[in-house]
Short mmCIF file of C-alpha atoms in Angstrom, two decimals:
data_model
loop_
_atom_site.label_atom_id
_atom_site.label_comp_id
_atom_site.label_asym_id
_atom_site.label_seq_id
_atom_site.Cartn_x
_atom_site.Cartn_y
_atom_site.Cartn_z
CA MET A 1 -9.84 22.12 -22.53
CA ALA A 2 -6.10 22.57 -20.09
CA ASN A 3 -8.46 23.30 -17.05
CA ASP A 4 -9.73 20.22 -17.40
CA ASP A 5 -8.48 18.38 -13.14
CA ARG A 6 -9.36 21.11 -11.81
CA VAL A 7 -13.17 20.23 -11.55
CA GLY A 8 -12.28 20.30 -7.62
CA SER A 9 -11.09 23.90 -7.52
CA ARG A 10 -12.98 26.83 -5.99
CA ASP A 11 -13.26 29.15 -9.23
CA VAL A 12 -16.50 26.40 -10.41
CA GLU A 13 -19.38 27.37 -9.48
CA PRO A 14 -21.26 25.44 -8.46
CA LYS A 15 -24.91 25.03 -9.02
CA GLY A 16 -28.40 23.98 -6.97
CA PHE A 17 -27.97 23.09 -3.15
CA LEU A 18 -26.84 19.40 -3.65
CA ALA A 19 -23.66 19.90 -5.93
CA LYS A 20 -23.04 23.26 -3.37
CA THR A 21 -23.29 21.08 -0.65
CA LEU A 22 -21.05 18.07 -1.93
CA MET A 23 -18.53 20.56 -2.90
CA LYS A 24 -17.92 21.74 0.28
CA LEU A 25 -17.80 18.38 1.70
CA TYR A 26 -15.02 17.72 -1.03
CA VAL A 27 -16.61 15.32 -2.76
CA PRO A 28 -15.61 16.42 -6.44
CA SER A 29 -11.98 17.29 -5.20
CA VAL A 30 -11.88 13.68 -3.85
CA LEU A 31 -13.04 12.33 -6.78
CA SER A 32 -10.90 13.84 -9.17
CA GLY A 33 -7.73 13.35 -6.99
CA MET A 34 -8.34 9.36 -6.77
CA LYS A 35 -9.42 9.33 -11.14
CA LYS A 36 -5.39 10.67 -10.39
CA THR A 37 -4.14 8.30 -8.37
CA MET A 38 -5.56 5.63 -10.46
CA GLU A 39 -4.11 7.16 -13.67
CA TYR A 40 -1.10 6.53 -12.15
CA MET A 41 -1.84 3.33 -10.63
CA ILE A 42 -2.37 1.87 -14.12
CA ARG A 43 0.32 3.53 -16.70
CA PRO A 44 3.09 1.09 -17.32
CA LYS A 45 5.91 2.02 -14.85
CA ALA A 46 9.48 3.77 -16.20
CA THR A 47 11.35 1.19 -14.04
CA LEU A 48 13.69 -1.15 -15.26
CA GLN A 49 14.16 -4.62 -13.82
CA TYR A 50 18.02 -4.10 -14.22
CA PRO A 51 20.38 -7.25 -13.07
CA GLU A 52 17.54 -8.55 -16.06
CA VAL A 53 16.60 -6.41 -18.48
CA LYS A 54 19.02 -3.87 -19.67
CA ARG A 55 18.76 -0.17 -20.64
CA VAL A 56 19.65 -0.37 -24.76
CA THR A 57 21.65 2.80 -24.87
CA ARG A 58 21.34 5.36 -27.22
CA LYS A 59 23.21 5.63 -31.15
CA GLY A 60 26.55 8.10 -29.79
CA TYR A 61 26.54 6.48 -26.06
CA ARG A 62 29.68 7.65 -24.24
CA GLY A 63 31.01 4.04 -22.79
CA GLU A 64 34.19 2.35 -22.15
CA HIS A 65 36.56 2.60 -24.73
CA ARG A 66 37.57 0.17 -27.71
CA LEU A 67 41.26 0.11 -30.00
CA LYS A 68 40.68 -0.34 -33.63
CA GLN A 69 41.79 -2.93 -36.09
CA ASP A 70 41.51 -2.72 -39.23
CA GLU A 71 40.65 -5.78 -41.68
CA GLN A 72 44.58 -6.92 -41.83
CA GLY A 73 43.97 -7.23 -37.88
CA ARG A 74 46.74 -4.76 -37.27
CA MET A 75 45.75 -2.49 -34.39
CA LYS A 76 45.01 0.99 -36.19
CA CYS A 77 47.51 3.31 -33.56
CA VAL A 78 50.29 4.81 -34.61
CA ALA A 79 50.74 6.14 -30.59
CA CYS A 80 50.67 9.88 -32.00
CA PHE A 81 49.94 11.14 -28.62
CA MET A 82 46.61 12.99 -29.34
CA CYS A 83 44.23 11.44 -27.21
CA GLN A 84 47.04 11.48 -24.71
CA THR A 85 47.08 15.35 -24.96
CA ALA A 86 44.14 16.45 -25.67
CA CYS A 87 42.35 14.58 -23.05
CA PRO A 88 40.78 17.00 -20.45
CA ALA A 89 41.22 14.18 -17.29
CA GLU A 90 44.72 12.69 -18.09
CA CYS A 91 43.87 8.98 -17.89
CA ILE A 92 45.17 8.01 -20.88
CA GLU A 93 48.89 7.27 -20.73
CA ILE A 94 50.84 5.99 -24.20
CA THR A 95 54.05 4.35 -24.07
CA ALA A 96 55.50 3.28 -27.76
CA GLY A 97 57.80 1.32 -29.66
CA PRO A 98 59.16 0.71 -32.55
CA SER A 99 56.25 -0.53 -35.28
CA PRO A 100 56.70 -4.27 -36.71
CA TRP A 101 55.34 -3.26 -39.67
CA PRO A 102 56.71 -1.27 -43.12
CA ASP A 103 53.68 1.39 -43.55
CA ARG A 104 54.25 3.08 -40.07
CA ASP A 105 56.43 4.45 -37.81
CA LYS A 106 55.70 3.79 -33.99
CA ALA A 107 52.26 1.58 -32.52
CA PRO A 108 52.06 1.50 -28.78
CA VAL A 109 53.26 -1.37 -26.34
CA GLN A 110 51.35 0.27 -23.38
CA PHE A 111 48.29 1.53 -24.14
CA ARG A 112 46.70 2.34 -20.35
CA ILE A 113 43.47 4.03 -19.28
CA ASP A 114 42.36 5.10 -16.25
CA MET A 115 38.40 4.11 -15.98
CA MET A 116 37.35 5.79 -12.77
CA LYS A 117 40.01 8.96 -13.93
CA CYS A 118 37.89 9.21 -17.38
CA ILE A 119 35.17 10.86 -17.87
CA TYR A 120 33.61 9.68 -21.04
CA CYS A 121 33.80 13.51 -23.07
CA GLY A 122 34.38 11.78 -26.00
CA MET A 123 37.58 14.30 -26.38
CA CYS A 124 40.08 10.99 -27.00
CA GLU A 125 38.03 9.50 -30.24
CA GLU A 126 37.52 13.56 -32.02
CA ALA A 127 41.81 14.28 -31.60
CA CYS A 128 42.17 10.51 -32.88
CA PRO A 129 44.12 10.98 -36.56
CA CYS A 130 43.58 7.50 -37.06
CA ASP A 131 40.71 6.56 -35.73
CA ALA A 132 41.85 4.08 -33.61
CA ILE A 133 40.05 4.57 -30.86
CA GLU A 134 36.43 5.30 -30.20
CA LEU A 135 34.17 4.90 -27.32
CA THR A 136 31.62 1.76 -27.70
CA GLU A 137 27.55 1.70 -25.87
CA THR A 138 29.62 -0.50 -22.78
CA TYR A 139 27.84 0.85 -19.42
CA THR A 140 28.41 -1.83 -17.18
CA GLN A 141 31.92 -1.61 -15.88
CA VAL A 142 32.41 -4.21 -12.89
CA SER A 143 35.61 -5.01 -11.47
CA THR A 144 36.72 -5.37 -7.54
CA SER A 145 39.80 -4.16 -7.12
CA ARG A 146 41.86 -0.47 -8.20
CA GLU A 147 44.00 -1.69 -10.35
CA GLU A 148 41.31 -3.66 -12.37
CA LYS A 149 40.08 -0.15 -13.66
CA ILE A 150 42.90 0.71 -15.19
CA TYR A 151 42.61 -1.00 -18.76
CA ASP A 152 45.90 -2.13 -20.56
CA ILE A 153 46.15 -2.64 -24.12
CA ASN A 154 44.63 -6.00 -24.64
CA ARG A 155 41.66 -5.08 -22.91
CA LEU A 156 41.29 -2.05 -24.90
CA LEU A 157 41.39 -3.98 -27.95
CA SER A 158 38.90 -7.08 -27.04
CA ASN A 159 36.10 -4.66 -26.09
CA MET B 1 -18.25 -35.78 18.38
CA THR B 2 -19.77 -33.97 15.36
CA PRO B 3 -20.42 -30.41 16.40
CA TRP B 4 -17.11 -30.36 17.40
CA LEU B 5 -15.92 -30.80 14.19
CA ILE B 6 -18.09 -28.17 12.82
CA PHE B 7 -17.82 -25.17 14.91
CA GLY B 8 -13.81 -26.22 14.70
CA ALA B 9 -14.37 -26.07 10.37
CA LYS B 10 -15.98 -23.09 10.68
CA ALA B 11 -13.58 -21.30 13.13
CA VAL B 12 -11.06 -22.43 11.44
CA GLY B 13 -12.89 -20.50 7.66
CA GLY B 14 -12.95 -17.82 10.20
CA LEU B 15 -9.83 -17.63 11.32
CA ALA B 16 -8.59 -18.47 7.38
CA CYS B 17 -11.22 -15.41 6.59
CA GLN B 18 -8.10 -12.93 8.67
CA MET B 19 -5.49 -13.70 9.35
CA GLY B 20 -5.46 -15.16 5.50
CA VAL B 21 -5.97 -12.28 4.00
CA GLY B 22 -4.52 -10.09 6.57
CA PRO B 23 -0.46 -10.44 5.62
CA ALA B 24 -1.42 -11.38 2.17
CA PHE B 25 -3.08 -7.67 2.32
CA THR B 26 -0.12 -5.71 3.47
CA ILE B 27 1.63 -7.10 0.01
CA VAL B 28 -1.05 -5.56 -2.14
CA GLU B 29 -0.92 -2.16 -0.10
CA ARG B 30 3.02 -1.96 -0.54
CA ARG B 31 2.10 -2.95 -4.47
CA VAL B 32 -0.58 -0.52 -5.33
CA ALA B 33 1.37 2.02 -2.77
CA ALA B 34 4.58 1.83 -5.77
CA TRP B 35 2.05 2.04 -8.27
CA ILE B 36 0.31 5.19 -7.62
CA GLN B 37 3.46 6.35 -6.72
CA GLY B 38 5.07 5.83 -10.29
CA ARG B 39 7.30 2.47 -9.13
CA VAL B 40 7.67 -0.78 -9.23
CA GLY B 41 7.15 -1.92 -5.71
CA PRO B 42 8.35 -5.77 -4.21
CA ASN B 43 8.45 -8.23 -6.67
CA ARG B 44 11.79 -9.94 -5.76
CA VAL B 45 10.56 -12.79 -3.12
CA GLY B 46 8.39 -15.75 -4.36
CA PRO B 47 6.46 -15.23 -7.90
CA LEU B 48 5.42 -11.52 -7.99
CA GLY B 49 6.60 -10.63 -4.95
CA LEU B 50 3.80 -12.83 -2.91
CA PHE B 51 5.96 -14.78 -0.55
CA GLN B 52 6.88 -11.19 0.73
CA PRO B 53 5.07 -11.25 3.83
CA LEU B 54 6.62 -13.99 4.62
CA ALA B 55 9.56 -12.34 4.80
CA ASP B 56 8.76 -9.23 6.31
CA LEU B 57 7.65 -12.17 8.76
CA VAL B 58 11.11 -13.51 9.52
CA LYS B 59 12.45 -9.78 9.77
CA PHE B 60 10.71 -9.04 12.20
CA ILE B 61 11.13 -12.34 14.31
CA SER B 62 15.00 -12.34 14.47
CA LYS B 63 14.89 -8.74 15.24
CA GLU B 64 15.98 -7.53 18.44
CA GLN B 65 13.15 -7.22 20.83
CA ILE B 66 13.62 -4.47 23.02
CA VAL B 67 11.72 -3.24 26.21
CA PRO B 68 12.74 -0.02 27.08
CA ALA B 69 14.79 0.26 30.97
CA ASP B 70 11.88 1.41 33.46
CA ALA B 71 9.08 0.43 31.43
CA ASP B 72 6.50 -1.73 33.26
CA ARG B 73 7.31 -5.60 31.33
CA VAL B 74 4.44 -7.30 31.73
CA LEU B 75 2.05 -4.32 30.60
CA PHE B 76 4.33 -3.17 27.71
CA LEU B 77 4.31 -6.84 26.50
CA LEU B 78 0.28 -7.28 27.00
CA GLY B 79 -0.44 -4.12 24.98
CA PRO B 80 0.09 -5.21 21.26
CA LEU B 81 -1.73 -8.24 21.84
CA LEU B 82 -5.08 -6.36 23.44
CA VAL B 83 -4.57 -4.46 20.65
CA PHE B 84 -4.70 -8.06 18.56
CA ALA B 85 -6.88 -10.13 19.89
CA PRO B 86 -10.45 -7.49 19.46
CA PRO B 87 -10.35 -8.13 15.63
CA ILE B 88 -10.19 -12.35 15.40
CA PHE B 89 -12.61 -12.00 18.59
CA GLY B 90 -14.95 -9.62 16.85
CA PHE B 91 -14.42 -11.93 13.13
CA CYS B 92 -15.93 -14.42 14.82
CA VAL B 93 -19.88 -12.89 14.23
CA ILE B 94 -19.54 -12.00 10.74
CA PRO B 95 -21.28 -13.85 8.26
CA TYR B 96 -18.58 -15.10 5.66
CA GLY B 97 -20.82 -16.64 3.49
CA ASN B 98 -24.19 -18.83 2.95
CA MET B 99 -25.46 -21.86 5.03
CA ILE B 100 -23.93 -25.17 3.88
CA GLY B 101 -26.79 -27.53 5.37
CA ASP B 102 -28.31 -26.05 8.28
CA GLU B 103 -24.28 -24.52 9.84
CA HIS B 104 -24.55 -20.91 8.92
CA LEU B 105 -21.14 -19.70 8.36
CA GLN B 106 -20.24 -17.97 10.91
CA ILE B 107 -18.32 -18.68 13.86
CA ALA B 108 -20.49 -17.38 16.55
CA ASN B 109 -24.36 -17.22 15.90
CA LEU B 110 -25.16 -14.28 18.34
CA PRO B 111 -28.45 -12.64 17.78
CA ILE B 112 -26.32 -9.43 19.13
CA GLY B 113 -23.83 -9.38 16.70
CA VAL B 114 -23.66 -5.72 15.65
CA LEU B 115 -24.06 -4.84 19.45
CA PHE B 116 -20.42 -6.98 20.26
CA VAL B 117 -18.90 -6.93 17.27
CA MET B 118 -19.47 -2.79 18.26
CA SER B 119 -18.59 -3.66 21.90
CA VAL B 120 -15.32 -5.46 20.98
CA ILE B 121 -13.30 -2.87 18.79
CA SER B 122 -14.26 -0.04 21.41
CA THR B 123 -11.71 -2.19 23.41
CA GLY B 124 -8.69 -2.62 20.88
CA VAL B 125 -8.39 1.18 22.53
CA TYR B 126 -6.80 0.53 25.76
CA GLY B 127 -4.08 -2.04 24.09
CA MET B 128 -2.84 1.51 23.01
CA MET B 129 -3.34 2.77 25.34
CA LEU B 130 -1.86 0.55 27.55
CA GLY B 131 1.12 0.05 25.00
CA GLY B 132 2.02 4.07 24.57
CA TRP B 133 1.46 4.09 28.40
CA ALA B 134 4.25 1.86 29.50
CA SER B 135 6.64 2.65 27.27
CA ASN B 136 7.71 5.22 29.42
CA ASN B 137 8.13 7.52 27.09
CA LYS B 138 6.48 10.82 26.21
CA TYR B 139 6.01 10.75 23.10
CA ALA B 140 4.84 6.81 22.42
CA LEU B 141 1.93 8.16 25.50
CA LEU B 142 1.43 11.26 23.70
CA GLY B 143 0.93 9.28 20.56
CA SER B 144 -1.59 7.04 22.42
CA LEU B 145 -3.55 9.92 23.21
CA ARG B 146 -3.59 11.22 20.00
CA ALA B 147 -5.22 8.01 18.50
CA SER B 148 -7.98 6.81 21.43
CA ALA B 149 -9.16 10.42 21.90
CA GLN B 150 -9.32 9.77 18.10
CA ILE B 151 -10.83 6.16 17.64
CA ILE B 152 -13.88 7.37 21.49
CA SER B 153 -14.60 10.37 19.21
CA TYR B 154 -14.96 8.58 15.77
CA GLU B 155 -16.87 5.64 17.46
CA LEU B 156 -19.64 7.71 18.21
CA SER B 157 -20.19 8.45 14.77
CA LEU B 158 -19.56 4.73 14.04
CA GLY B 159 -22.56 3.44 16.13
CA LEU B 160 -24.93 5.60 14.98
CA ALA B 161 -23.59 4.37 11.17
CA ILE B 162 -24.62 1.21 12.35
CA LEU B 163 -27.63 2.11 13.35
CA ILE B 164 -28.83 3.45 10.41
CA ALA B 165 -28.89 0.07 9.04
CA VAL B 166 -29.38 -1.35 12.20
CA MET B 167 -32.86 0.27 11.62
CA MET B 168 -33.82 -0.34 8.04
CA SER B 169 -32.91 -3.96 8.80
CA SER B 170 -34.72 -4.41 12.10
CA SER B 171 -32.45 -6.36 13.44
CA LEU B 172 -28.91 -6.84 15.48
CA ASP B 173 -28.72 -10.25 14.63
CA LEU B 174 -25.85 -9.79 11.24
CA ASN B 175 -27.06 -12.60 9.66
CA VAL B 176 -30.46 -11.59 9.89
CA ILE B 177 -29.43 -7.73 8.29
CA VAL B 178 -27.51 -10.53 5.63
CA GLU B 179 -30.76 -12.94 4.15
CA GLN B 180 -32.63 -9.36 4.36
CA GLN B 181 -30.51 -7.85 2.05
CA ALA B 182 -29.37 -11.49 -0.74
CA GLY B 183 -31.52 -12.07 -3.62
CA LYS B 184 -33.51 -9.29 -3.87
CA GLY B 185 -31.32 -7.23 -6.12
CA PHE B 186 -29.46 -4.47 -5.76
CA GLY B 187 -32.10 -2.52 -4.19
CA ALA B 188 -32.58 -4.48 -1.52
CA TRP B 189 -28.81 -3.72 -0.10
CA ASN B 190 -29.12 -0.72 2.93
CA VAL B 191 -26.27 0.86 1.28
CA PHE B 192 -28.98 1.31 -1.90
CA GLY B 193 -32.66 1.86 0.60
CA GLY B 194 -33.18 -1.55 2.35
CA GLY B 195 -35.57 -2.81 0.06
CA HIS B 196 -37.78 1.06 0.12
CA LEU B 197 -36.67 3.95 -2.17
CA SER B 198 -37.41 6.27 0.17
CA GLN B 199 -34.39 4.83 2.28
CA LEU B 200 -32.29 4.99 -0.49
CA PRO B 201 -31.27 8.73 0.81
CA SER B 202 -30.57 7.23 4.55
CA GLY B 203 -28.56 4.26 3.39
CA LEU B 204 -26.43 5.98 1.20
CA LEU B 205 -25.18 8.63 3.83
CA GLY B 206 -25.67 6.04 6.42
CA PHE B 207 -22.56 4.30 4.46
CA GLY B 208 -20.64 6.86 3.74
CA LEU B 209 -21.02 7.61 7.24
CA MET B 210 -19.97 4.62 8.26
CA PHE B 211 -17.23 4.29 6.17
CA ILE B 212 -15.22 7.41 7.15
CA CYS B 213 -15.53 6.97 10.46
CA ALA B 214 -13.80 3.30 8.90
CA LEU B 215 -11.29 4.71 7.84
CA ALA B 216 -10.65 6.85 10.96
CA GLU B 217 -11.57 4.08 13.45
CA ASN B 218 -8.31 2.07 11.79
CA ASN B 219 -6.00 4.79 12.07
CA ARG B 220 -5.55 5.46 8.07
CA LEU B 221 -5.14 7.90 6.02
CA PRO B 222 -6.03 10.29 5.60
CA PHE B 223 -7.00 10.50 9.74
CA ASP B 224 -3.60 8.38 10.31
CA LEU B 225 -2.47 10.98 12.46
CA SER B 226 -1.67 8.30 15.36
CA GLU B 227 1.06 6.61 13.79
CA CYS B 228 2.33 9.38 11.51
CA GLU B 229 5.60 7.74 10.75
CA ALA B 230 6.83 10.32 9.53
CA GLU B 231 6.37 13.59 11.38
CA LEU B 232 5.79 13.09 15.04
CA VAL B 233 7.23 10.37 16.09
CA GLY B 234 5.97 7.35 15.14
CA GLY B 235 2.84 7.20 17.73
CA TYR B 236 2.03 5.19 20.67
CA HIS B 237 4.02 2.66 18.90
CA THR B 238 7.46 4.49 18.94
CA GLU B 239 9.32 1.78 21.71
CA TYR B 240 7.91 -1.12 20.25
CA SER B 241 10.30 -3.56 17.63
CA SER B 242 10.86 -6.84 16.86
CA MET B 243 7.86 -9.05 16.23
CA SER B 244 5.62 -6.57 19.03
CA LEU B 245 5.39 -3.95 16.45
CA GLY B 246 4.88 -6.14 13.65
CA VAL B 247 1.67 -7.77 15.91
CA PHE B 248 0.47 -3.82 16.12
CA MET B 249 0.79 -3.51 11.80
CA LEU B 250 -0.95 -7.48 11.63
CA SER B 251 -3.73 -5.99 13.86
CA GLU B 252 -4.37 -2.80 11.45
CA TYR B 253 -4.96 -5.08 8.83
CA LEU B 254 -7.14 -7.35 11.02
CA SER B 255 -9.34 -4.92 12.30
CA MET B 256 -9.74 -3.11 8.49
CA ILE B 257 -10.41 -6.34 7.40
CA LEU B 258 -12.89 -6.87 10.44
CA MET B 259 -14.37 -3.32 9.40
CA CYS B 260 -14.81 -4.28 5.72
CA GLY B 261 -16.66 -7.20 6.98
CA LEU B 262 -18.91 -5.60 9.07
CA MET B 263 -19.51 -2.51 6.46
CA THR B 264 -20.22 -5.38 3.80
CA SER B 265 -22.60 -7.87 5.62
CA ILE B 266 -24.55 -4.42 7.19
CA TYR B 267 -24.50 -2.23 5.04
CA LEU B 268 -22.90 -3.84 1.25
CA GLY B 269 -25.49 -7.51 1.36
CA GLY B 270 -22.55 -9.06 3.15
CA TRP B 271 -22.05 -13.03 1.01
CA SER B 272 -24.82 -12.19 -1.89
CA PHE B 273 -24.45 -10.64 -5.23
CA PRO B 274 -27.34 -10.15 -7.47
CA GLY B 275 -26.89 -12.70 -10.19
CA ILE B 276 -24.13 -15.19 -8.40
CA THR B 277 -25.85 -16.56 -5.37
CA ASP B 278 -28.62 -17.91 -4.66
CA PRO B 279 -29.65 -18.00 -0.95
CA SER B 280 -32.12 -20.25 -0.94
CA ASP B 281 -29.33 -22.75 -2.06
CA HIS B 282 -27.40 -24.72 1.06
CA SER B 283 -25.47 -26.70 -0.84
CA ILE B 284 -21.64 -26.64 -0.29
CA LEU B 285 -20.79 -25.29 -3.93
CA ALA B 286 -23.28 -22.57 -2.94
CA GLY B 287 -21.13 -21.78 0.31
CA LEU B 288 -17.77 -21.77 -1.34
CA ILE B 289 -19.15 -19.12 -4.05
CA SER B 290 -20.82 -17.08 -2.02
CA TRP B 291 -17.42 -16.91 0.47
CA ALA B 292 -16.23 -15.70 -2.90
CA VAL B 293 -18.45 -13.08 -3.22
CA PHE B 294 -17.58 -12.21 0.10
CA MET B 295 -13.87 -12.08 0.20
CA THR B 296 -14.51 -10.17 -3.17
CA LYS B 297 -16.33 -7.56 -1.32
CA ILE B 298 -13.29 -7.13 1.84
CA LEU B 299 -10.51 -6.91 -0.68
CA SER B 300 -12.24 -4.34 -2.20
CA MET B 301 -13.17 -2.69 -0.20
CA MET B 302 -9.06 -2.70 1.96
CA PHE B 303 -8.57 -1.87 -2.39
CA VAL B 304 -10.55 1.43 -1.78
CA TYR B 305 -8.47 2.48 1.23
CA VAL B 306 -5.56 1.69 -0.05
CA TRP B 307 -6.52 3.66 -2.60
CA ILE B 308 -7.68 6.55 -0.18
CA ARG B 309 -4.81 6.19 1.35
CA TRP B 310 -2.33 7.55 -1.46
CA THR B 311 -4.67 10.39 -2.58
CA LEU B 312 -6.20 12.12 0.56
CA PRO B 313 -3.52 14.56 2.18
CA ARG B 314 -3.84 14.28 6.69
CA PHE B 315 -6.21 16.07 8.60
CA LYS B 316 -4.58 18.44 11.23
CA TYR B 317 -5.91 17.27 14.23
CA ASN B 318 -7.89 19.67 15.50
CA GLN B 319 -10.12 19.00 11.78
CA LEU B 320 -10.15 15.59 12.65
CA MET B 321 -12.02 16.57 15.47
CA ASP B 322 -13.93 18.58 13.72
CA LEU B 323 -15.45 16.87 11.65
CA GLY B 324 -15.90 14.11 13.99
CA TRP B 325 -17.98 15.71 16.45
CA LYS B 326 -19.71 18.72 14.33
CA ALA B 327 -20.30 17.42 11.44
CA PHE B 328 -20.25 13.12 11.19
CA LEU B 329 -22.11 13.56 14.69
CA PRO B 330 -25.09 16.01 13.56
CA ALA B 331 -25.27 14.89 10.61
CA SER B 332 -25.53 11.02 11.21
CA LEU B 333 -28.53 12.23 14.39
CA VAL B 334 -30.80 13.91 11.60
CA ASN B 335 -29.62 10.28 9.05
CA ILE B 336 -31.40 8.28 12.04
CA ALA B 337 -34.57 11.28 12.30
CA LEU B 338 -35.20 10.91 8.90
CA LEU B 339 -35.24 7.58 8.67
CA ALA B 340 -37.29 7.33 11.81
CA VAL B 341 -39.76 9.56 10.46
CA ILE B 342 -39.97 7.89 6.98
CA GLY B 343 -39.97 4.72 9.20
CA VAL B 344 -42.87 5.73 11.43
CA MET B 345 -44.87 7.33 7.67
CA GLY B 346 -44.26 3.48 6.26
CA VAL B 347 -43.07 5.12 2.88
#
């Protein structure tokens, strides 16, 4: 029944002198309230003991960025500036240079993402034609200065 | 030498019941409160957070003791101690275990134990009044007036509720009251009529009244108007800081333990539990078992205190006074009359 919780409420008409007296003294209401709090007390808690237990992120969680590499260990990025253009927060800054490999013209010399500006929308990932950038499921970012929050190309490759 | 040693051992044992459980219970209170609210609660200090009271103590001690300007310094510092002393004093007549050899597990075996506890409990209110008045703060003064009015009103019904048990046992000696309830099954407990089925309604009503009055007497929710921190500026201990505030808080727990001990002794069979304790066995092991039973009873009652605290909303002041004077006082008087009639008729 949907209204099971309302045993002590007024719209339940008690029968008999004892039941009426107890109802008037709020005895059923108090007992049903205490039953409820006991339920809450023994219910498992949602709290995670954070530093020891870390939350398992759902699939597709948008955390820190990573620059991907192909099977030969070369970075996939061709410095096309699509992600930099797509980025609504303007946190990506690419410096392009000539590619050391023959199958492409350009490769990034520097690839910076300002993690303080980034809004983790995933537009860079969607814009990339080479599938070279993606958002990982890492959500912890610890740093002691603003400079550290600007990830350079090596940091992004090693992510 | 030996009588003094025995007395010392009994005193240490009795004090350990109270002073050990008091701080330990603060962690129980906080954990249970957290669980009821869907939180985890303090669990960082020591295993399961059990050393949290020690951390609290260190915090209290290391804070600055501030005495307000123009406050009455002596009375201000005396206030917490006057609240602190009565519960400890009162606990010395509570029997906390069966006899070991020829010795009662009780610090002082008074033939008027119940009267003694009642009179000692009522002196606790002076500390609150002095503390509030000496603070030189109108909010603290109002808070202490609230607290003392509440305590004095409920003392009346509390005394009458205690009287029910005294009438059932025909004794003021707590040892006699407990021994009458021991070893004869649950029916012999005063809450279940003290061995006479005809007294069952009186016992239940008396225990219910005493339990609620004890909540009010200890300023516990749903009757914690004297110190509702959130909306009425703290109450009588508004101006207190550091360990003197800690003493106020600790004495609240100590008086809870005293109340639970008294209720356990006069209504719930004290240290006895059918099937576990044997009143005629005066060995050390039996004494320890009866002590454990007594402590379990006290702790279960205090758990119910906490459970109620986080279930029921606070009463308004007029509701509190109405309940005390217009409901509990007549109810306990009727209960006494009922029990007296039953007793005279001898059913």
